Amino acid sequence: GIASRFRRYPAAMPSWPFEPPVTPMEARVRDDLPTGAWAYEPKWDGFRALAWSAPIRLDSRNHKPLLRYFPELIPSLEALPTSSVVDCDVVVVTGDRLDFDALQNRLHPAASRVKRLAAETPAQLVAFDLLALRGVDLRGKFFAERRKTLVSLVPDLGERWNLTPSTTDRDLATRWFKEFEAAGCDGIVAKRLDGQYVEEKREMVKVKHRRTVDCVVGGYRVHKDGDKIGSILLGLYDGAELHFIGHCSG
């Protein structure tokens, strides 16, 4: 009857202004920071994620669910205002720097180990953009406005939430690029102050720390199309043996 039909639906339906999953806005790599009406932020060494509230969820950039690996972040997501979506990084801090190896170790299938690691190496969230707030879609707003709203939101969300620094001073951003590396800063991301949040598009600019090493090409994999190189296999030669260290994609 009517009562049975009502029981088929949850008491509170999601009220996000858009449906998940959402593919985050990306950045194109450049050698130098752009000049003009841009904001500059550190690029942290963590897992890129979108945090959703009511109901809560934590999605990777590739739409993989992350929350089961980070149960200690559930209260932090519940602290978000209803129907809000935050672009953020999941990080683990060891001592005074980010620890990406410890973060990767958190992705374990065993529930017992997930529980133990949640206590031993708890994760935190670093917020850097706001897609929705209390059911209002902010993706069409300028970044300067989204940032202002985010600044007013994050301090009230609890200790596991961190607000990434942001500046319009290019010289200061250049200092950050050099001085923050030891703390786990992977580079600097630049965003147009009048830029909208565009999913899947490389609308931002990032300058990354680059390191080089002389490698030996030990072989290659054929591309899936069958008529070109898909990737090359790299190694280091110690004078006696060639040690495989990874591959470089086409």
CSV table of N, CA and C in Angstrom, one decimal, residues 26-172:
chain,number,residue,atom,x,y,z
A,26,GLU,N,41.6,20.6,-13.2
A,26,GLU,CA,43.0,20.2,-13.3
A,26,GLU,C,43.8,21.4,-13.6
A,27,ALA,N,45.2,21.1,-13.7
A,27,ALA,CA,46.1,22.2,-14.0
A,27,ALA,C,47.1,21.7,-15.1
A,28,ARG,N,47.5,22.7,-15.9
A,28,ARG,CA,48.5,22.4,-16.9
A,28,ARG,C,49.9,22.8,-16.4
A,29,VAL,N,50.9,22.0,-16.7
A,29,VAL,CA,52.3,22.3,-16.1
A,29,VAL,C,53.0,23.3,-17.0
A,30,ARG,N,53.5,24.3,-16.3
A,30,ARG,CA,54.3,25.3,-16.9
A,30,ARG,C,55.7,25.5,-16.2
A,31,ASP,N,56.6,26.1,-16.8
A,31,ASP,CA,57.9,26.3,-16.2
A,31,ASP,C,57.9,27.5,-15.2
A,32,ASP,N,57.1,28.5,-15.5
A,32,ASP,CA,57.0,29.7,-14.6
A,32,ASP,C,55.6,30.0,-14.2
A,33,LEU,N,55.5,30.7,-13.1
A,33,LEU,CA,54.2,31.2,-12.7
A,33,LEU,C,53.6,32.3,-13.6
A,34,PRO,N,52.4,32.3,-13.9
A,34,PRO,CA,51.8,33.4,-14.7
A,34,PRO,C,51.8,34.7,-13.9
A,35,THR,N,51.7,35.8,-14.6
A,35,THR,CA,51.6,37.1,-14.0
A,35,THR,C,50.2,37.7,-14.3
A,36,GLY,N,49.8,38.7,-13.4
A,36,GLY,CA,48.5,39.3,-13.6
A,36,GLY,C,47.5,38.9,-12.5
A,37,ALA,N,46.2,38.8,-12.9
A,37,ALA,CA,45.2,38.6,-11.9
A,37,ALA,C,45.1,37.1,-11.5
A,38,TRP,N,46.0,36.6,-10.8
A,38,TRP,CA,46.1,35.2,-10.4
A,38,TRP,C,46.2,35.1,-8.9
A,39,ALA,N,45.8,34.0,-8.3
A,39,ALA,CA,46.1,33.6,-6.9
A,39,ALA,C,47.0,32.4,-7.0
A,40,TYR,N,47.9,32.4,-6.0
A,40,TYR,CA,48.9,31.3,-6.0
A,40,TYR,C,48.8,30.5,-4.7
A,41,GLU,N,48.8,29.2,-4.8
A,41,GLU,CA,48.7,28.3,-3.6
A,41,GLU,C,49.7,27.2,-3.6
A,42,PRO,N,50.2,26.7,-2.5
A,42,PRO,CA,51.0,25.6,-2.5
A,42,PRO,C,50.3,24.3,-3.0
A,43,LYS,N,51.0,23.5,-3.7
A,43,LYS,CA,50.5,22.2,-4.1
A,43,LYS,C,51.0,21.1,-3.2
A,44,TRP,N,50.1,20.6,-2.3
A,44,TRP,CA,50.5,19.7,-1.3
A,44,TRP,C,50.6,18.2,-1.7
A,45,ASP,N,51.5,17.5,-1.1
A,45,ASP,CA,51.7,16.1,-1.4
A,45,ASP,C,50.7,15.2,-0.8
A,46,GLY,N,49.5,15.0,-1.4
A,46,GLY,CA,48.5,14.2,-0.8
A,46,GLY,C,47.6,13.6,-1.9
A,47,PHE,N,46.4,13.1,-1.4
A,47,PHE,CA,45.4,12.6,-2.4
A,47,PHE,C,44.4,13.6,-2.7
A,48,ARG,N,44.2,14.0,-3.9
A,48,ARG,CA,43.2,14.9,-4.3
A,48,ARG,C,41.8,14.3,-4.1
A,49,ALA,N,40.9,15.1,-3.5
A,49,ALA,CA,39.6,14.5,-3.2
A,49,ALA,C,38.5,15.6,-3.2
A,50,LEU,N,37.3,15.1,-3.3
A,50,LEU,CA,36.1,16.0,-3.2
A,50,LEU,C,35.4,15.5,-2.0
A,51,ALA,N,35.1,16.4,-1.0
A,51,ALA,CA,34.4,16.1,0.2
A,51,ALA,C,33.0,16.5,0.1
A,52,TRP,N,32.0,15.6,0.4
A,52,TRP,CA,30.6,15.9,0.2
A,52,TRP,C,29.9,15.8,1.6
A,53,SER,N,28.9,16.6,1.8
A,53,SER,CA,28.2,16.4,3.1
A,53,SER,C,26.7,16.2,2.8
A,54,ALA,N,26.1,15.4,3.7
A,54,ALA,CA,24.6,15.2,3.7
A,54,ALA,C,24.1,14.5,2.4
A,55,PRO,N,24.3,13.2,2.2
A,55,PRO,CA,25.1,12.3,3.0
A,55,PRO,C,26.6,12.5,2.7
A,56,ILE,N,27.5,12.2,3.7
A,56,ILE,CA,28.9,12.4,3.5
A,56,ILE,C,29.5,11.4,2.5
A,57,ARG,N,30.5,11.8,1.8
A,57,ARG,CA,31.3,11.0,0.9
A,57,ARG,C,32.6,11.7,0.7
A,58,LEU,N,33.6,10.9,0.3
A,58,LEU,CA,34.9,11.4,0.0
A,58,LEU,C,35.4,10.6,-1.2
A,59,ASP,N,35.5,11.4,-2.3
A,59,ASP,CA,35.8,10.7,-3.6
A,59,ASP,C,37.2,11.2,-4.1
A,60,SER,N,38.0,10.2,-4.7
A,60,SER,CA,39.2,10.6,-5.3
A,60,SER,C,39.0,11.3,-6.6
A,61,ARG,N,40.1,11.8,-7.2
A,61,ARG,CA,39.9,12.5,-8.5
A,61,ARG,C,39.4,11.5,-9.6
A,62,ASN,N,39.6,10.2,-9.4
A,62,ASN,CA,39.1,9.2,-10.3
A,62,ASN,C,37.8,8.6,-9.9
A,63,HIS,N,37.1,9.2,-9.0
A,63,HIS,CA,35.8,8.8,-8.5
A,63,HIS,C,35.8,7.6,-7.6
A,64,LYS,N,37.0,7.2,-7.1
A,64,LYS,CA,37.1,6.1,-6.1
A,64,LYS,C,36.7,6.5,-4.7
A,65,PRO,N,35.9,5.7,-4.0
A,65,PRO,CA,35.5,6.1,-2.6
A,65,PRO,C,36.7,5.9,-1.7
A,66,LEU,N,37.0,7.0,-0.9
A,66,LEU,CA,38.2,7.0,0.0
A,66,LEU,C,37.8,6.9,1.4
A,67,LEU,N,36.6,7.1,1.8
A,67,LEU,CA,36.2,7.3,3.2
A,67,LEU,C,36.4,6.0,4.0
A,68,ARG,N,36.3,4.8,3.4
A,68,ARG,CA,36.4,3.6,4.2
A,68,ARG,C,37.9,3.5,4.7
A,69,TYR,N,38.8,4.1,4.0
A,69,TYR,CA,40.2,4.0,4.4
A,69,TYR,C,40.6,5.1,5.5
A,70,PHE,N,39.7,6.1,5.6
A,70,PHE,CA,40.0,7.2,6.5
A,70,PHE,C,38.8,7.4,7.5
A,71,PRO,N,38.4,6.5,8.3
A,71,PRO,CA,37.2,6.6,9.1
A,71,PRO,C,37.3,7.8,10.1
A,72,GLU,N,38.6,8.2,10.5
A,72,GLU,CA,38.7,9.3,11.4
A,72,GLU,C,38.3,10.6,10.8
A,73,LEU,N,38.1,10.7,9.5
A,73,LEU,CA,37.6,11.9,8.8
A,73,LEU,C,36.1,12.0,8.8
A,74,ILE,N,35.4,11.0,9.2
A,74,ILE,CA,33.9,11.0,9.2
A,74,ILE,C,33.4,12.2,10.0
A,75,PRO,N,33.8,12.5,11.2
A,75,PRO,CA,33.3,13.7,11.9
A,75,PRO,C,33.6,15.0,11.2
A,76,SER,N,34.8,15.0,10.5
A,76,SER,CA,35.1,16.2,9.8
A,76,SER,C,34.2,16.5,8.7
A,77,LEU,N,33.8,15.5,8.0
A,77,LEU,CA,32.8,15.6,6.9
A,77,LEU,C,31.4,16.0,7.4
A,78,GLU,N,31.1,15.4,8.6
A,78,GLU,CA,29.8,15.7,9.2
A,78,GLU,C,29.8,17.1,9.7
A,79,ALA,N,30.9,17.8,9.9
A,79,ALA,CA,31.0,19.1,10.3
A,79,ALA,C,30.7,20.1,9.2
A,80,LEU,N,30.7,19.7,8.0
A,80,LEU,CA,30.4,20.6,6.9
A,80,LEU,C,29.0,20.9,6.9
A,81,PRO,N,28.6,22.2,6.5
A,81,PRO,CA,27.2,22.5,6.3
A,81,PRO,C,26.5,21.6,5.3
A,82,THR,N,25.3,21.3,5.5
A,82,THR,CA,24.5,20.4,4.7
A,82,THR,C,24.6,20.8,3.2
A,83,SER,N,24.7,19.8,2.3
A,83,SER,CA,24.7,20.0,0.9
A,83,SER,C,25.9,20.9,0.4
A,84,SER,N,27.1,20.6,1.0
A,84,SER,CA,28.3,21.4,0.6
A,84,SER,C,29.3,20.4,0.0
A,85,VAL,N,30.2,21.0,-0.9
A,85,VAL,CA,31.2,20.2,-1.6
A,85,VAL,C,32.5,21.0,-1.6
A,86,VAL,N,33.6,20.3,-1.0
A,86,VAL,CA,34.8,21.0,-0.9
A,86,VAL,C,35.9,20.2,-1.7
A,87,ASP,N,36.7,21.0,-2.5
A,87,ASP,CA,37.9,20.4,-3.2
A,87,ASP,C,39.0,20.5,-2.2
A,88,CYS,N,39.7,19.3,-2.0
A,88,CYS,CA,40.7,19.3,-0.9
A,88,CYS,C,41.7,18.2,-1.2
A,89,ASP,N,42.7,18.2,-0.3
A,89,ASP,CA,43.7,17.1,-0.3
A,89,ASP,C,43.6,16.4,1.0
A,90,VAL,N,43.7,15.0,0.9
A,90,VAL,CA,43.9,14.2,2.1
A,90,VAL,C,45.4,14.0,2.3
A,91,VAL,N,45.9,14.4,3.5
A,91,VAL,CA,47.3,14.3,3.8
A,91,VAL,C,47.5,13.6,5.2
A,92,VAL,N,48.7,13.2,5.4
A,92,VAL,CA,49.2,12.6,6.6
A,92,VAL,C,50.4,13.4,7.0
A,93,VAL,N,50.5,13.9,8.2
A,93,VAL,CA,51.6,14.7,8.7
A,93,VAL,C,52.4,13.9,9.7
A,94,THR,N,53.7,13.8,9.5
A,94,THR,CA,54.6,13.1,10.4
A,94,THR,C,55.7,14.1,10.8
A,95,GLY,N,55.7,14.4,12.1
A,95,GLY,CA,56.6,15.5,12.6
A,95,GLY,C,56.2,16.8,12.1
A,96,ASP,N,57.0,17.5,11.3
A,96,ASP,CA,56.7,18.8,10.7
A,96,ASP,C,56.6,18.8,9.2
A,97,ARG,N,56.3,17.6,8.6
A,97,ARG,CA,56.2,17.5,7.2
A,97,ARG,C,55.1,16.5,6.8
A,98,LEU,N,54.7,16.6,5.5
A,98,LEU,CA,53.7,15.7,5.0
A,98,LEU,C,54.5,14.4,4.7
A,99,ASP,N,53.8,13.3,4.9
A,99,ASP,CA,54.3,11.9,4.7
A,99,ASP,C,53.5,11.2,3.7
A,100,PHE,N,53.9,11.2,2.4
A,100,PHE,CA,53.1,10.6,1.4
A,100,PHE,C,53.2,9.0,1.5
A,101,ASP,N,54.3,8.5,1.9
A,101,ASP,CA,54.4,7.1,2.1
A,101,ASP,C,53.5,6.6,3.1
A,102,ALA,N,53.3,7.3,4.2
A,102,ALA,CA,52.4,6.9,5.3
A,102,ALA,C,51.0,7.0,4.7
A,103,LEU,N,50.7,8.0,3.9
A,103,LEU,CA,49.4,8.2,3.3
A,103,LEU,C,49.0,7.0,2.4
A,104,GLN,N,50.0,6.6,1.6
A,104,GLN,CA,49.7,5.5,0.7
A,104,GLN,C,49.5,4.2,1.5
A,105,ASN,N,50.2,4.0,2.6
A,105,ASN,CA,50.0,2.8,3.4
A,105,ASN,C,48.6,2.7,4.0
A,106,ARG,N,47.8,3.8,4.0
A,106,ARG,CA,46.5,3.9,4.6
A,106,ARG,C,45.5,3.1,3.6
A,107,LEU,N,45.9,2.9,2.4
A,107,LEU,CA,45.0,2.2,1.4
A,107,LEU,C,45.1,0.7,1.6
A,108,HIS,N,44.5,0.2,2.6
A,108,HIS,CA,44.7,-1.2,2.9
A,108,HIS,C,43.3,-1.9,3.0
A,109,PRO,N,43.1,-3.1,2.4
A,109,PRO,CA,41.8,-3.7,2.4
A,109,PRO,C,41.3,-4.3,3.8
A,110,ALA,N,42.2,-4.5,4.7
A,110,ALA,CA,41.8,-5.2,5.9
A,110,ALA,C,41.3,-4.1,6.9
A,111,ALA,N,40.0,-4.3,7.4
A,111,ALA,CA,39.4,-3.4,8.3
A,111,ALA,C,40.2,-3.2,9.6
A,112,SER,N,40.8,-4.3,10.1
A,112,SER,CA,41.6,-4.2,11.3
A,112,SER,C,42.8,-3.3,11.2
A,113,ARG,N,43.4,-3.4,10.0
A,113,ARG,CA,44.6,-2.5,9.8
A,113,ARG,C,44.1,-1.1,9.5
A,114,VAL,N,43.0,-0.9,8.8
A,114,VAL,CA,42.5,0.5,8.6
A,114,VAL,C,42.3,1.1,10.0
A,115,LYS,N,41.7,0.4,10.9
A,115,LYS,CA,41.4,0.9,12.2
A,115,LYS,C,42.7,1.3,13.0
A,116,ARG,N,43.7,0.4,12.9
A,116,ARG,CA,44.9,0.6,13.6
A,116,ARG,C,45.7,1.9,13.0
A,117,LEU,N,45.7,1.9,11.7
A,117,LEU,CA,46.5,3.0,11.0
A,117,LEU,C,45.7,4.4,11.2
A,118,ALA,N,44.4,4.3,11.4
A,118,ALA,CA,43.7,5.5,11.6
A,118,ALA,C,44.1,6.2,12.9
A,119,ALA,N,44.5,5.3,13.9
A,119,ALA,CA,45.0,5.8,15.2
A,119,ALA,C,46.4,6.2,15.1
A,120,GLU,N,47.2,5.4,14.4
A,120,GLU,CA,48.7,5.6,14.4
A,120,GLU,C,49.1,6.8,13.5
A,121,THR,N,48.5,6.8,12.3
A,121,THR,CA,48.9,7.9,11.3
A,121,THR,C,47.6,8.6,10.8
A,122,PRO,N,46.9,9.3,11.7
A,122,PRO,CA,45.6,9.9,11.3
A,122,PRO,C,45.8,10.9,10.1
A,123,ALA,N,44.8,11.0,9.3
A,123,ALA,CA,44.8,11.9,8.2
A,123,ALA,C,44.2,13.3,8.5
A,124,GLN,N,44.5,14.2,7.7
A,124,GLN,CA,43.9,15.6,7.8
A,124,GLN,C,43.4,16.0,6.4
A,125,LEU,N,42.7,17.1,6.4
A,125,LEU,CA,42.1,17.6,5.1
A,125,LEU,C,42.7,19.0,4.9
A,126,VAL,N,43.1,19.3,3.7
A,126,VAL,CA,43.5,20.6,3.3
A,126,VAL,C,42.6,21.2,2.2
A,127,ALA,N,41.8,22.2,2.6
A,127,ALA,CA,40.8,22.7,1.7
A,127,ALA,C,41.4,23.8,0.8
A,128,PHE,N,41.0,23.8,-0.5
A,128,PHE,CA,41.5,24.9,-1.4
A,128,PHE,C,40.5,25.4,-2.4
A,129,ASP,N,39.3,24.8,-2.4
A,129,ASP,CA,38.2,25.4,-3.2
A,129,ASP,C,36.9,24.9,-2.7
A,130,LEU,N,35.9,25.6,-3.1
A,130,LEU,CA,34.5,25.3,-2.7
A,130,LEU,C,33.6,25.3,-3.9
A,131,LEU,N,33.0,24.1,-4.1
A,131,LEU,CA,32.1,23.9,-5.2
A,131,LEU,C,30.6,24.2,-4.9
A,132,ALA,N,30.2,23.9,-3.7
A,132,ALA,CA,28.9,24.2,-3.2
A,132,ALA,C,28.8,24.4,-1.8
A,133,LEU,N,27.8,25.2,-1.3
A,133,LEU,CA,27.7,25.6,0.1
A,133,LEU,C,26.2,25.7,0.4
A,134,ARG,N,25.7,24.8,1.3
A,134,ARG,CA,24.3,24.8,1.7
A,134,ARG,C,23.3,24.7,0.5
A,135,GLY,N,23.7,23.9,-0.4
A,135,GLY,CA,22.8,23.6,-1.6
A,135,GLY,C,23.0,24.6,-2.7
A,136,VAL,N,23.9,25.6,-2.6
A,136,VAL,CA,24.1,26.6,-3.7
A,136,VAL,C,25.3,26.2,-4.5
A,137,ASP,N,25.1,26.1,-5.8
A,137,ASP,CA,26.2,25.8,-6.7
A,137,ASP,C,27.1,27.0,-6.9
A,138,LEU,N,28.4,26.9,-6.5
A,138,LEU,CA,29.3,28.0,-6.6
A,138,LEU,C,30.3,27.8,-7.8
A,139,ARG,N,30.1,26.8,-8.6
A,139,ARG,CA,31.1,26.6,-9.6
A,139,ARG,C,31.1,27.7,-10.7
A,140,GLY,N,30.0,28.4,-10.8
A,140,GLY,CA,30.0,29.5,-11.8
A,140,GLY,C,30.5,30.8,-11.2
A,141,LYS,N,30.8,30.9,-9.9
A,141,LYS,CA,31.3,32.1,-9.3
A,141,LYS,C,32.8,32.2,-9.6
A,142,PHE,N,33.3,33.5,-9.5
A,142,PHE,CA,34.7,33.7,-9.6
A,142,PHE,C,35.5,33.0,-8.5
A,143,PHE,N,36.7,32.6,-8.7
A,143,PHE,CA,37.5,32.0,-7.7
A,143,PHE,C,37.7,32.9,-6.5
A,144,ALA,N,37.9,34.2,-6.7
A,144,ALA,CA,38.1,35.2,-5.6
A,144,ALA,C,36.9,35.1,-4.7
A,145,GLU,N,35.7,35.0,-5.2
A,145,GLU,CA,34.5,34.9,-4.3
A,145,GLU,C,34.4,33.5,-3.6
A,146,ARG,N,34.8,32.5,-4.4
A,146,ARG,CA,34.7,31.1,-3.7
A,146,ARG,C,35.8,31.1,-2.6
A,147,ARG,N,36.9,31.7,-2.8
A,147,ARG,CA,38.0,31.7,-1.8
A,147,ARG,C,37.5,32.4,-0.6
A,148,LYS,N,36.9,33.6,-0.7
A,148,LYS,CA,36.4,34.4,0.4
A,148,LYS,C,35.4,33.6,1.2
A,149,THR,N,34.6,32.8,0.6
A,149,THR,CA,33.6,32.0,1.3
A,149,THR,C,34.3,30.9,2.0
A,150,LEU,N,35.2,30.3,1.4
A,150,LEU,CA,36.0,29.2,2.0
A,150,LEU,C,36.7,29.6,3.2
A,151,VAL,N,37.3,30.8,3.2
A,151,VAL,CA,38.1,31.4,4.3
A,151,VAL,C,37.2,31.5,5.5
A,152,SER,N,35.9,31.9,5.3
A,152,SER,CA,35.0,32.1,6.4
A,152,SER,C,34.4,30.8,6.9
A,153,LEU,N,34.5,29.7,6.1
A,153,LEU,CA,33.9,28.4,6.4
A,153,LEU,C,34.9,27.5,7.2
A,154,VAL,N,36.1,27.4,6.8
A,154,VAL,CA,37.0,26.3,7.3
A,154,VAL,C,37.3,26.5,8.8
A,155,PRO,N,37.6,27.7,9.4
A,155,PRO,CA,38.0,27.7,10.8
A,155,PRO,C,36.9,27.1,11.7
A,156,ASP,N,35.7,26.9,11.3
A,156,ASP,CA,34.7,26.4,12.2
A,156,ASP,C,34.5,24.9,12.0
A,157,LEU,N,35.3,24.2,11.2
A,157,LEU,CA,35.0,22.8,10.9
A,157,LEU,C,35.8,21.8,11.7
A,158,GLY,N,36.7,22.3,12.6
A,158,GLY,CA,37.4,21.4,13.5
A,158,GLY,C,38.9,21.2,13.1
A,159,GLU,N,39.6,20.5,14.0
A,159,GLU,CA,41.1,20.5,13.9
A,159,GLU,C,41.6,19.7,12.7
A,160,ARG,N,40.8,18.8,12.1
A,160,ARG,CA,41.3,18.0,11.0
A,160,ARG,C,41.2,18.8,9.7
A,161,TRP,N,40.5,19.9,9.7
A,161,TRP,CA,40.4,20.8,8.5
A,161,TRP,C,41.5,21.8,8.5
A,162,ASN,N,42.2,22.0,7.4
A,162,ASN,CA,43.2,23.1,7.2
A,162,ASN,C,42.9,23.9,6.0
A,163,LEU,N,43.1,25.2,6.0
A,163,LEU,CA,42.9,26.0,4.9
A,163,LEU,C,44.2,26.3,4.2
A,164,THR,N,44.3,26.0,2.9
A,164,THR,CA,45.6,26.2,2.3
A,164,THR,C,45.9,27.7,2.2
A,165,PRO,N,47.2,28.1,2.3
A,165,PRO,CA,47.5,29.5,2.1
A,165,PRO,C,47.3,29.9,0.7
A,166,SER,N,47.0,31.2,0.5
A,166,SER,CA,46.7,31.7,-0.9
A,166,SER,C,47.2,33.2,-0.9
A,167,THR,N,47.8,33.6,-2.0
A,167,THR,CA,48.3,34.9,-2.1
A,167,THR,C,48.2,35.4,-3.6
A,168,THR,N,48.1,36.7,-3.8
A,168,THR,CA,48.1,37.3,-5.1
A,168,THR,C,49.5,37.9,-5.4
A,169,ASP,N,50.4,37.7,-4.5
A,169,ASP,CA,51.8,38.2,-4.6
A,169,ASP,C,52.7,37.2,-5.2
A,170,ARG,N,53.1,37.4,-6.5
A,170,ARG,CA,53.8,36.4,-7.2
A,170,ARG,C,55.2,36.2,-6.5
A,171,ASP,N,55.8,37.2,-6.0
A,171,ASP,CA,57.1,37.1,-5.4
A,171,ASP,C,57.0,36.2,-4.1
A,172,LEU,N,55.9,36.4,-3.3
A,172,LEU,CA,55.7,35.6,-2.2
A,172,LEU,C,55.5,34.1,-2.6
